[in-house]
PDB file of C-alpha atoms in Angstrom:
ATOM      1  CA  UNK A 958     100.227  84.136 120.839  1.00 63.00           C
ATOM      2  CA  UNK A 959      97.075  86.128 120.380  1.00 83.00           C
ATOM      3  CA  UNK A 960      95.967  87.807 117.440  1.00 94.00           C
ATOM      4  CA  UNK A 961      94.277  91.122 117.715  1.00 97.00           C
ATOM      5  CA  UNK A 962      91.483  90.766 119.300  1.00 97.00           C
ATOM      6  CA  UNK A 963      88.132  93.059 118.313  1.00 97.00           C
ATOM      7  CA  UNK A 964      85.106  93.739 119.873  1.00 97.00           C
ATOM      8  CA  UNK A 965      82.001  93.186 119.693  1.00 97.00           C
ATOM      9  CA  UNK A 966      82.098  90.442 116.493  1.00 97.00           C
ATOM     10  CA  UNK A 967      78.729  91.998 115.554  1.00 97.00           C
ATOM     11  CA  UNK A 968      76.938  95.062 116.087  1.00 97.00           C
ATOM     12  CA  UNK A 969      73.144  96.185 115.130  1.00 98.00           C
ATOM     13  CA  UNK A 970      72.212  99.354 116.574  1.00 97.00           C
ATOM     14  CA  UNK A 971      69.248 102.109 115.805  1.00 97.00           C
ATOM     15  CA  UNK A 972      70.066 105.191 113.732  1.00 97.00           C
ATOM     16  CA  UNK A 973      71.490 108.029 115.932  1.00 97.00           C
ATOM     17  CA  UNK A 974      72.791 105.540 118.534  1.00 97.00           C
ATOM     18  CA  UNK A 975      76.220 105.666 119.658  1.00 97.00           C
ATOM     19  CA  UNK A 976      78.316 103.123 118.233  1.00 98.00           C
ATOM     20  CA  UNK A 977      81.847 101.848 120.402  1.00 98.00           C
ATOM     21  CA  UNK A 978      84.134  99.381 118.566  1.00 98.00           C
ATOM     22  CA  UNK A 979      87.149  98.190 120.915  1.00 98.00           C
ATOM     23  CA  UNK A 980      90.289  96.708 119.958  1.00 98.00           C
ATOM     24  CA  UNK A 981      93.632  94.953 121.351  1.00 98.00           C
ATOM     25  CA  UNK A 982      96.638  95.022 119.397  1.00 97.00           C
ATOM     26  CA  UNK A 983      99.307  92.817 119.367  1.00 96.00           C
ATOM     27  CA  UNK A 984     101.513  92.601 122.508  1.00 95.00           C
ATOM     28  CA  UNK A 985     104.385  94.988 122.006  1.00 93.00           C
ATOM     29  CA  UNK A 986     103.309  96.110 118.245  1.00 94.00           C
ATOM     30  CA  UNK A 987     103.565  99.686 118.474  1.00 91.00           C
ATOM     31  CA  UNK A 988     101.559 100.734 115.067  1.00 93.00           C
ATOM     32  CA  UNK A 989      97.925 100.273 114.938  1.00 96.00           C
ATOM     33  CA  UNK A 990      95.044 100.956 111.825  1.00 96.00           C
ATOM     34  CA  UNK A 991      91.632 101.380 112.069  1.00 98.00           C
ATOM     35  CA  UNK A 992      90.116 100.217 109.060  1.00 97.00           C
ATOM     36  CA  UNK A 993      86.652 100.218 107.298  1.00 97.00           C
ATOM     37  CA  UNK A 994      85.611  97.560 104.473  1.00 96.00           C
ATOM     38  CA  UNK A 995      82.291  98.062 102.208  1.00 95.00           C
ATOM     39  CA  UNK A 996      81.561  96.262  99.152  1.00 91.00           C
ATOM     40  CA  UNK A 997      81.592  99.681  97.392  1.00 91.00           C
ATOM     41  CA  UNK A 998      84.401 101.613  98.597  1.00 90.00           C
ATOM     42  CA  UNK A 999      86.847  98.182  99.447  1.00 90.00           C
ATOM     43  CA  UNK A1000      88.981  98.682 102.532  1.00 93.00           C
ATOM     44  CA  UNK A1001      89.734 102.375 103.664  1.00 92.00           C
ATOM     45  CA  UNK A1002      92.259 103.654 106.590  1.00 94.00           C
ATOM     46  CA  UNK A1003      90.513 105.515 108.977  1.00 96.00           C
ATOM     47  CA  UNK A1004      93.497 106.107 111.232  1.00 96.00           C
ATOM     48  CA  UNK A1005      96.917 105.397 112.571  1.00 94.00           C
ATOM     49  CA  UNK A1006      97.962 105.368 115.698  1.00 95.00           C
ATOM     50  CA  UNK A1007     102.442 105.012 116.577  1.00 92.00           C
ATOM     51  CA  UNK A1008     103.288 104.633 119.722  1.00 93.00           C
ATOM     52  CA  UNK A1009      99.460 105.403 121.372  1.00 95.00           C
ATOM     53  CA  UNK A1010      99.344 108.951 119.381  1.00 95.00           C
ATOM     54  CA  UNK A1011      97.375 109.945 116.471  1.00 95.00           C
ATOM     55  CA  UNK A1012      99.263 110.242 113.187  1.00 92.00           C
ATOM     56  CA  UNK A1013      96.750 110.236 110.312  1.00 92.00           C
ATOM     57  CA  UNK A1014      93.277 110.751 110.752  1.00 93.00           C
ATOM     58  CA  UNK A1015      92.588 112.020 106.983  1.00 92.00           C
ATOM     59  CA  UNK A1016      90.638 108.659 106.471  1.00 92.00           C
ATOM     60  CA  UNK A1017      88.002 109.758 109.282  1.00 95.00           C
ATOM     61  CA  UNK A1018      85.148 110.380 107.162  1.00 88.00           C
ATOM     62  CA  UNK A1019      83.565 112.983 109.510  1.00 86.00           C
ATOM     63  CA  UNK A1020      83.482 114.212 112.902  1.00 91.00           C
ATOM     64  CA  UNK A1021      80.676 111.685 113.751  1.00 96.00           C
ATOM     65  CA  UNK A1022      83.734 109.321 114.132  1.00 97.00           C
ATOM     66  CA  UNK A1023      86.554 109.314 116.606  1.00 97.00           C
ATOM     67  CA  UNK A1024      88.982 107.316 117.898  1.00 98.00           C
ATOM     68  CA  UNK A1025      91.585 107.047 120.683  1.00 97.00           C
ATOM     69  CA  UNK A1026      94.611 105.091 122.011  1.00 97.00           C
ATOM     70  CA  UNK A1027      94.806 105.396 125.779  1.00 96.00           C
ATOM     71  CA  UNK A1028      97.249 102.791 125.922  1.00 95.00           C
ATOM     72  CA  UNK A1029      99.092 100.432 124.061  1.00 95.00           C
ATOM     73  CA  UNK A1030      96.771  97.871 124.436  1.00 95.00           C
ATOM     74  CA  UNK A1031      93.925  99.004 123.825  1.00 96.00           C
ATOM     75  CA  UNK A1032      92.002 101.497 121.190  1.00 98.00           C
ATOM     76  CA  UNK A1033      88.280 102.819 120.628  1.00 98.00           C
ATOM     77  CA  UNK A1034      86.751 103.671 117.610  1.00 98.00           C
ATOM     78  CA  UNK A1035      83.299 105.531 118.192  1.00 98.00           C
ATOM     79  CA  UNK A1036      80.417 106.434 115.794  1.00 97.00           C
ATOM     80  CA  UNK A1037      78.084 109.157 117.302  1.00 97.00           C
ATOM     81  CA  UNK A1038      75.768 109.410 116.316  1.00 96.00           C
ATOM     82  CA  UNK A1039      75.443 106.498 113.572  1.00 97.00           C
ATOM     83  CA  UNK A1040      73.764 106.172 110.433  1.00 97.00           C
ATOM     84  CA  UNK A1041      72.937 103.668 108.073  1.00 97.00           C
ATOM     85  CA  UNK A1042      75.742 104.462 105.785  1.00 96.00           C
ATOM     86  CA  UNK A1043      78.196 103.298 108.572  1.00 97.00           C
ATOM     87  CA  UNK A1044      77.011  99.877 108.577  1.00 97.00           C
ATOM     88  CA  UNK A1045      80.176  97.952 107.307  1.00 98.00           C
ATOM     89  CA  UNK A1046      83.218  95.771 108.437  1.00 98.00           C
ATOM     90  CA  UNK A1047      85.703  97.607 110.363  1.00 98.00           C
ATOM     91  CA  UNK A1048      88.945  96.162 111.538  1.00 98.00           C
ATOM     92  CA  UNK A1049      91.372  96.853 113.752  1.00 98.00           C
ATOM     93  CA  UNK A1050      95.146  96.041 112.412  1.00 97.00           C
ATOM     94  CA  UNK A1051      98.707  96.347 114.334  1.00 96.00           C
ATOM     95  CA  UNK A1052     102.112  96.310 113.334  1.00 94.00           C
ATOM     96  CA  UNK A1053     105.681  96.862 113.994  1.00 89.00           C
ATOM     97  CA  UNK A1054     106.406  99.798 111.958  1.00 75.00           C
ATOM     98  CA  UNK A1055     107.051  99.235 108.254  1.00 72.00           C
ATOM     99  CA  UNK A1056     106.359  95.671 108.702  1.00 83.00           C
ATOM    100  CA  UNK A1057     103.343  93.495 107.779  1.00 91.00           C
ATOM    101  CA  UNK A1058      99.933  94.520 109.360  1.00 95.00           C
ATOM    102  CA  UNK A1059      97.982  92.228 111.350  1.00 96.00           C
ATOM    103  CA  UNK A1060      94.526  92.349 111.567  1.00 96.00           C
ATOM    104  CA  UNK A1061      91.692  91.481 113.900  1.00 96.00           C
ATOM    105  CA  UNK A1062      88.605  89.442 113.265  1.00 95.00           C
ATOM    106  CA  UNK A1063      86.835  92.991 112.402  1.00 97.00           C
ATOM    107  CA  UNK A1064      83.677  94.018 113.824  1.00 98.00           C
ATOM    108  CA  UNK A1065      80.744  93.586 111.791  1.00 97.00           C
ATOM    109  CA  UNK A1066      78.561  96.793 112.125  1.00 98.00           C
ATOM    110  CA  UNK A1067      75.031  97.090 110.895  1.00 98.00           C
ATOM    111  CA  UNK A1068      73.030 100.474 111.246  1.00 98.00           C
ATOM    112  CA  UNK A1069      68.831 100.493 111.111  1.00 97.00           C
TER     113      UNK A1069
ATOM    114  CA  UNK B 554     101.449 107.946  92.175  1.00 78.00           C
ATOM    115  CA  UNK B 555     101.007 104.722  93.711  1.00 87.00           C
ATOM    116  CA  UNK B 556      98.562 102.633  92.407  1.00 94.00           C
ATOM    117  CA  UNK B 557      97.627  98.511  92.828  1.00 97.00           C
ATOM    118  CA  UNK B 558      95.938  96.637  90.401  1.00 97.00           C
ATOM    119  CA  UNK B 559      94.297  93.459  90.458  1.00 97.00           C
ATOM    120  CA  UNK B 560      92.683  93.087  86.928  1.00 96.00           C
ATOM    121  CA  UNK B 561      91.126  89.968  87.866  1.00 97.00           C
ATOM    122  CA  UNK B 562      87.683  90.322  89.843  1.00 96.00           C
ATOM    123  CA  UNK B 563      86.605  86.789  89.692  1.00 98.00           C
ATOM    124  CA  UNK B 564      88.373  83.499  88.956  1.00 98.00           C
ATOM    125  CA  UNK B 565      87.063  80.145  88.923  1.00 98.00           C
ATOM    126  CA  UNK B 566      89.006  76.754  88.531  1.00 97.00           C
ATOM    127  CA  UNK B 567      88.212  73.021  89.588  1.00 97.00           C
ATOM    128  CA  UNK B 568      90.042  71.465  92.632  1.00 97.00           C
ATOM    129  CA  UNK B 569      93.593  70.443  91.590  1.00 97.00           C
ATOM    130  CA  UNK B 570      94.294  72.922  88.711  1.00 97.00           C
ATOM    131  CA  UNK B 571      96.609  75.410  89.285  1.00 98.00           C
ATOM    132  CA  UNK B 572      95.723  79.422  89.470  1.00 98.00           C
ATOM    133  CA  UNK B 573      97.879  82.433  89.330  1.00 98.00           C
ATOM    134  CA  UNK B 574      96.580  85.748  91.087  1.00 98.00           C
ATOM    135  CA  UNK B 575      98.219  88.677  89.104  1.00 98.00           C
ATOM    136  CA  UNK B 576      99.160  91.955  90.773  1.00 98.00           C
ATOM    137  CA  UNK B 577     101.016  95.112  89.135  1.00 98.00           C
ATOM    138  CA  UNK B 578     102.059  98.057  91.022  1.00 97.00           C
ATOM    139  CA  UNK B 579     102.855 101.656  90.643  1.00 96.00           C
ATOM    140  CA  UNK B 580     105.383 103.092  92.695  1.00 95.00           C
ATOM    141  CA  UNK B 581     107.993 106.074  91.881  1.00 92.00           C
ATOM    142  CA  UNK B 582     110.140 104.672  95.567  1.00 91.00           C
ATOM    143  CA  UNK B 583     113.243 102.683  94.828  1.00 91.00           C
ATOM    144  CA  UNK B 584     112.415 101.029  98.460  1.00 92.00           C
ATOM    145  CA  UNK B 585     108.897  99.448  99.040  1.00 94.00           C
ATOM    146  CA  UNK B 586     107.393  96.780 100.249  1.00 94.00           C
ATOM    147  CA  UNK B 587     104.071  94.233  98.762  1.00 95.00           C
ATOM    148  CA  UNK B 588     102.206  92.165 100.581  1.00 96.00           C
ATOM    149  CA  UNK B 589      99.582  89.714  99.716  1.00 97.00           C
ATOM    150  CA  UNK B 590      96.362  88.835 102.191  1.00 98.00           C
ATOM    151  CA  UNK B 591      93.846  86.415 101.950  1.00 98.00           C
ATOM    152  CA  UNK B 592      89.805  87.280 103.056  1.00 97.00           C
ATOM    153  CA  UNK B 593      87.990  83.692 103.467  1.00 96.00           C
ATOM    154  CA  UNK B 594      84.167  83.248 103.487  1.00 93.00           C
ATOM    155  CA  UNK B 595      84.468  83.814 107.555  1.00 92.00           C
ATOM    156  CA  UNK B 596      85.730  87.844 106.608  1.00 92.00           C
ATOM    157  CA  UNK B 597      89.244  87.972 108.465  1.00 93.00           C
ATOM    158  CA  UNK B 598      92.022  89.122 106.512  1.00 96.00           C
ATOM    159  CA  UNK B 599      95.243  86.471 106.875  1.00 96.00           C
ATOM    160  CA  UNK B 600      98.727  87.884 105.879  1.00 96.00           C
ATOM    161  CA  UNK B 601     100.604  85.712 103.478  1.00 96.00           C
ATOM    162  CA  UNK B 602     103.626  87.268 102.651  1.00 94.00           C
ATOM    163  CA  UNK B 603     105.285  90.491 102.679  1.00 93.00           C
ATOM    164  CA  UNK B 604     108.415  91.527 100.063  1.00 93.00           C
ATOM    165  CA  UNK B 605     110.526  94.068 100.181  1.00 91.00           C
ATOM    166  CA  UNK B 606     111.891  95.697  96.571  1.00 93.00           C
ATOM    167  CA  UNK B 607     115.164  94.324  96.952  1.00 91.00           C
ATOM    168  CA  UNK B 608     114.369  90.946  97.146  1.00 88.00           C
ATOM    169  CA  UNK B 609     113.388  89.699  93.790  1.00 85.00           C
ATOM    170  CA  UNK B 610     113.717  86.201  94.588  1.00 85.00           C
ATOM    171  CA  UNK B 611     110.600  83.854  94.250  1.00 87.00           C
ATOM    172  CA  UNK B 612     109.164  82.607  97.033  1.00 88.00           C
ATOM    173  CA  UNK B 613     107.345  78.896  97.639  1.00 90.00           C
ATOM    174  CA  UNK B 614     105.698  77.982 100.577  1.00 91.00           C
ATOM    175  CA  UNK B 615     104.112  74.811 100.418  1.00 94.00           C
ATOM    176  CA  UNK B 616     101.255  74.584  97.304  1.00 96.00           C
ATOM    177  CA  UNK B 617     101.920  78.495  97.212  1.00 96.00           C
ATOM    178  CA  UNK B 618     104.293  80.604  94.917  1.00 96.00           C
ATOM    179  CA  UNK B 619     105.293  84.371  94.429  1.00 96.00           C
ATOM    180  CA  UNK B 620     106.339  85.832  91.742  1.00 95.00           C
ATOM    181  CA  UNK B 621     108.312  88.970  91.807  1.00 95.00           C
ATOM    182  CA  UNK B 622     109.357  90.648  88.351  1.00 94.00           C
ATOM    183  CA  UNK B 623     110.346  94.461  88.897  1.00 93.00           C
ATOM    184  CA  UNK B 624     111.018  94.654  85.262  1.00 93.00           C
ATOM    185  CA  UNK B 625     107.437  94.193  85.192  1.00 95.00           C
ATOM    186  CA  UNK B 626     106.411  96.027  87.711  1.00 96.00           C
ATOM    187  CA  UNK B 627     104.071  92.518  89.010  1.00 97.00           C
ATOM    188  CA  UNK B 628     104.077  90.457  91.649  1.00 97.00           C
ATOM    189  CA  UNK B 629     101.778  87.298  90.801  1.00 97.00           C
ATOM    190  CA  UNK B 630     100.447  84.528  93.606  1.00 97.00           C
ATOM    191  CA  UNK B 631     100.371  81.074  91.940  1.00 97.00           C
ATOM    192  CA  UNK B 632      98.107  78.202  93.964  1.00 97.00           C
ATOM    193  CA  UNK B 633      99.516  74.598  92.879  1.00 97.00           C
ATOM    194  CA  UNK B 634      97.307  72.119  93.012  1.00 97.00           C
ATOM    195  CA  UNK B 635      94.101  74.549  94.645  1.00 97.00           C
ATOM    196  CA  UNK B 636      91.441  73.182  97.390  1.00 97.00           C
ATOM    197  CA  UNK B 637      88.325  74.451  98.004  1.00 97.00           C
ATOM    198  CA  UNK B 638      89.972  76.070 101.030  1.00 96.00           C
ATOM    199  CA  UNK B 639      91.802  78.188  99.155  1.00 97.00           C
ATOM    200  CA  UNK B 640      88.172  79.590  98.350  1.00 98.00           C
ATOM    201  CA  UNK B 641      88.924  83.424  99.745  1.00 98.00           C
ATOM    202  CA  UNK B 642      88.967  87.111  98.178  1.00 98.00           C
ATOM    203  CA  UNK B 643      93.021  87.648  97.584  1.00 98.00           C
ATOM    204  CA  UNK B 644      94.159  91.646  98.358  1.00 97.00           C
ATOM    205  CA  UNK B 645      97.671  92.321  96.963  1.00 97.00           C
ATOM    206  CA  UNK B 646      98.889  95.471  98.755  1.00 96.00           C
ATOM    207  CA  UNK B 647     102.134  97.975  98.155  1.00 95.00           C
ATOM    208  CA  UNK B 648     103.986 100.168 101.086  1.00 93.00           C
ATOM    209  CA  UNK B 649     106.894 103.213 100.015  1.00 89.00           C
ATOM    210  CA  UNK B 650     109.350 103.001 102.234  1.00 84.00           C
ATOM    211  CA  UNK B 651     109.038 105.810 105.176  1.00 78.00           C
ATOM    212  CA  UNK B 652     105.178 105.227 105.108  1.00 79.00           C
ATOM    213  CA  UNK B 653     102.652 103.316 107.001  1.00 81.00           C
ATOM    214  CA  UNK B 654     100.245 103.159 104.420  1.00 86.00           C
ATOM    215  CA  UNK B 655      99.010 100.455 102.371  1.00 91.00           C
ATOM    216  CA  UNK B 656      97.595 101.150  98.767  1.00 92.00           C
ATOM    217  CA  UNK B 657      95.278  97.555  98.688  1.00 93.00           C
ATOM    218  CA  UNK B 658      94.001  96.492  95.443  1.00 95.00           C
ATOM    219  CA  UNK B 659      90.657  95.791  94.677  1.00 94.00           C
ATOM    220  CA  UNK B 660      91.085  91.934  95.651  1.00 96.00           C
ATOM    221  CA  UNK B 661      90.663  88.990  93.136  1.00 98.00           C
ATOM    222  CA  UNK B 662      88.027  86.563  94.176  1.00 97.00           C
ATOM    223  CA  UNK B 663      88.968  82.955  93.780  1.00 98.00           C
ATOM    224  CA  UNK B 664      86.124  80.315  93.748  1.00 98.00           C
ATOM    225  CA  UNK B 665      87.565  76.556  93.470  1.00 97.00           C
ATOM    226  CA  UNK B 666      85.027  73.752  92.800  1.00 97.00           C
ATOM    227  CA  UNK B 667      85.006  70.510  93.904  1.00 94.00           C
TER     228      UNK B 667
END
């Protein structure tokens, strides 16, 4: 079976560019986390997502970011416009609810 | 409060020794679950095991062990017999029960030498 699958792997962009991070959740896991990893702050929840609806988006750090569910395959995360503190690893994760999270491959983002 | 801790930021051993991974948690829930993940050099995170707090009994899979005290509030990760593949940063993470979110530790990072 396929993992969750993230894209792009990598991502260098320009200051003030927008910034799209895609990701497919687990066939018929109905939970899915958008996380972000730096070597500073360790891994932070941006936002969950049951059943294609927003539940917690307290992690968001501002309204530069956004992210949406239009289905239950597939979510968006989108930084507009970026900065060079955004550059980290952010990962995608799904789940059954209250069971273990699975995450993607993450998307390594770098901001210039 | 819930809180994870991972005291151990670094550990290194030679190939073959064994290792333990400690992890205490912080939880006023009766019900909650802990997981453990492993981040290799290549930056995925791998899910290892997940326990709920019911379920004190250890757990072996293979050259890996868990060890679940509540008394102690600790759930430790034990590598028999480690390979440089087990070379990864190790997250231990806690869930309450009627929440999605996971409180990760810090992570432990295990070096093994040939």
């Amino acid at each position: 079976d396929a993992g969750v699958i993230q894209s792009p792997r990598h991502e260098v962009t320009e200051m003030g560019q927008e910034v799209t991070l895609r990701c497919k959740p687990i066939s018929g896991h109905n939970s899915l986390f958008w996380y972000r990893q730096t070597m500073m702050r360790g891994l932070e929840l941006l936002i969950y997502f049951n059943n294609n609806v927003p539940i917690d988006d307290s992690g968001m750090p501002e309204d530069r970011f956004s992210a949406k569910m239009p289905n239950a395959s597939f979510s968006t995360l989108k930084i507009q416009p970026s900065e060079p503190r955004d550059s980290a690893v952010y990962f995608c994760a799904s789940s059954f609810p209250r069971y273990e999270q699975y995450f993607g491959p993450g998307t390594r983002l770098t901001v210039t | 409060a819930q809180k994870v801790t991972q005291a151990q930021t670094e550990i290194s051993v030679v190939e073959k020794e064994d290792v333990t991974l400690d992890c205490v948690y912080e939880t006023r829930d009766t019900t909650y679950y802990l997981f453990w993940y492993k981040q290799p050099p290549s930056g995925e995170l791998v899910f290892l095991i997940r326990r709920n707090s019911f379920d004190e009994q250890n757990e072996i899979s293979g050259r890996y062990s868990w060890n679940f005290q509540k008394s102690t509030s600790s759930f430790n990760f034990t590598i028999t017999a480690s390979q440089v593949v087990d070379s990864a940063v190790y997250f231990c993470a806690l869930s309450e029960e009627g929440t999605y979110k996971y409180i990760f530790g810090t992570g432990t990072r295990l070096k093994v030498l040939a």
